[in-house]
Amino acid sequence: MSDGPIGTGGPGLTKLNLACFTGNAMPSVAAPVLVHDSPLVAAGHTAAEGALELLPIAAVVVGVDHGELIFELPNAVFRLLRLGTEATTSALSRDLGERIAAFLDGSSLRDQMPWQVGDSVEQRWFDVRLSRIGMRGRRRCLVTLIDQTGEMRTEASLRREMTTDSLTGLPNRAGFGDRLEARIAAGLTNYAVLVIDLDRFGRVNSCLGSMAGDEMLITVARRIKGSLRASDVLGRIGGDEFGVLLAVDSDREEADQVARRIRKVLSTPFRLSDFEIRVSCAIGMAFGADTIGDAEDVIRHAQFAVRRSKETGQAEAYETRALDRAREEFAMETALRRAIDAGQLQLHYQPICDLATGRVIAFEALARWVGEDGRDIPPSAFIPVAEESGLIVPLGRWAIDEALRTLAVWDRRFSSTVQMAVNISPIQLQRDCLAPIVASALATHGLAGERLKLELTESALIADPDGNAETLRALKATGATIAMDDFGTGYSNLAYLQKLPIDILKIDRSFVTGMMADRDKIAIVRAILSLATTLGMETVAEGIETHDVAQTLAALGCTYGQGYAYAAPLSADAAYELLVARNS
């Protein structure tokens, strides 16, 4: 409405015929009233003098007589909504009567409030606006109700779409989080969240197609739902992840029982495209606590527990230390990435000696890292982080190149045939094209292939013996020597030792340490040495700490050894001095 006066209403007032609010097509003339900035919107004029034709907004004049609310002149829209034409029986006065009465008793010209009325089936939402009017000196206000039901239902529909997984019909991560957030906001802590991570689901998608994968997810959702109570909430919170929200007692036994039921229902094979698929899963659990910040915290905690579940094969509960450890690992990953890019890592070199003569026949290159604060960071701390993050690939490439560069520098100063041994991570073995990298590094530094020894762990080699055999043959073509590290700690099929082009078996230090007082260890070492001799392989014993052990190993038939009895890992300069001293 215009801020200025119309007719004789005076400043800030609008003079209308109350016929405007009857909703009739041809309004009857009624006494004029003064409306303070009424929110009604004019759409045009009728033939009646001075009357306005308004949009269909419900309106009623409300007043107070003898301490009771009264309704006057409800328009047709108000009556159509069945809001009640008598104040004593109207839902409007029941819900908002006190607010309207307070407005009439006060001095404000207008007020505004939301109103929700009706049951869940016929629920309606209104924006209720109060405008004070002058009507023959009596206290009256015009109450207009702008119907927002359509907008609210549209918003609710969009919200449902945004919080529902279209494939399974379950709450998605946002919807699952909303339900969890409601518990947290209510101050409840007697709940648990389970995250179910399906193992190798990507392989089903890649082998059988996305339609088969979708069918499997729907079936998985149905089975999990069937194992839950009616009060439990199931959601799909990731591509192959489901979340369950449970109300539990103070202990975790109830959550453990649910986890066992879920594992049981998923253990039954799935039939997809004429294939029988067996599904396994990892289950992580997190429990409500006063310290929880929001729903994402709980879900993230359960996801951390999933990582441990993958290792143990059992449902695992989140431990506070797990998040701290993950943050530490992430910080270390960031620092390690910077260190690799900036060339801040170093190699130290531990000699491998001939047990009979004591001469150095090779050095094993070992990565060392000094942090920005000057502290030594042990390989046992940063190598697992490098493998988890994939940084082991650039780290491994750098180690090959740096070790061969150092060997080439030594060759220019002292003529020898000493070899350089470099460890190859299982991750690098799987992901990297090793043979071209090795060939390029050898050519760059002008070294023959037989000067390089590549050490791979037993567990890495037996993980994919057929695929690894091809990689090892390509590496052998460069002239490099292949050593199986930590032999005896895995579960090798001895037939693979014949198939894989392995030159050296390295006896794990666990069999060497304390062997002088342990007949079983001596028997194991003797068996490994006999096997190596039969297969035409050389042997290196790790972890030699005394010369007595070295002599015993030599007597048993071991060829080479390394350990603190000879030297700890040394800097490049110190290793070179040892080489010259022992081999001159």
PDB file of C-alpha atoms in Angstrom, residues 25 74 106-107 109 130 135 137 202 216 240 309 311 317-319 331 429 440 464 481 495 504 517 538 550 563:
ATOM      1  CA  ALA A  25     -17.305 -10.029  -6.725  1.00  0.00           C
ATOM      2  CA  PRO A  74     -14.157 -12.532   7.739  1.00  0.00           C
ATOM      3  CA  GLY A 106      -0.071  -2.280  22.921  1.00  0.00           C
ATOM      4  CA  SER A 107       0.856   0.608  20.693  1.00  0.00           C
ATOM      5  CA  LEU A 109       1.091  -0.485  14.374  1.00  0.00           C
ATOM      6  CA  LEU A 130      -1.499  -7.839  12.149  1.00  0.00           C
ATOM      7  CA  MET A 135     -12.891   1.731  13.575  1.00  0.00           C
ATOM      8  CA  GLY A 137     -12.630   4.403  18.219  1.00  0.00           C
ATOM      9  CA  GLY A 202      34.054 -51.762  -7.143  1.00  0.00           C
ATOM     10  CA  MET A 216      23.349 -55.558  -5.307  1.00  0.00           C
ATOM     11  CA  ASP A 240      29.432 -48.606  -0.896  1.00  0.00           C
ATOM     12  CA  SER A 309      37.896 -53.495  11.143  1.00  0.00           C
ATOM     13  CA  GLU A 311      42.613 -55.261   9.503  1.00  0.00           C
ATOM     14  CA  ALA A 317      34.700 -49.430  18.007  1.00  0.00           C
ATOM     15  CA  TYR A 318      36.230 -46.005  17.569  1.00  0.00           C
ATOM     16  CA  GLU A 319      38.961 -45.046  19.991  1.00  0.00           C
ATOM     17  CA  ALA A 331      50.421 -33.949   9.147  1.00  0.00           C
ATOM     18  CA  LEU A 429      55.836 -53.002  -7.261  1.00  0.00           C
ATOM     19  CA  SER A 440      67.000 -45.205 -17.109  1.00  0.00           C
ATOM     20  CA  ASP A 464      50.501 -61.859  -6.954  1.00  0.00           C
ATOM     21  CA  THR A 481      69.911 -58.905  -9.058  1.00  0.00           C
ATOM     22  CA  ALA A 495      56.841 -73.923  -5.774  1.00  0.00           C
ATOM     23  CA  ILE A 504      69.217 -64.216  -3.149  1.00  0.00           C
ATOM     24  CA  ALA A 517      70.787 -70.101  22.556  1.00  0.00           C
ATOM     25  CA  GLU A 538      72.877 -67.073  -2.442  1.00  0.00           C
ATOM     26  CA  ALA A 550      78.724 -64.507  12.028  1.00  0.00           C
ATOM     27  CA  GLY A 563      74.164 -56.123  11.019  1.00  0.00           C
TER      28      GLY A 563
END
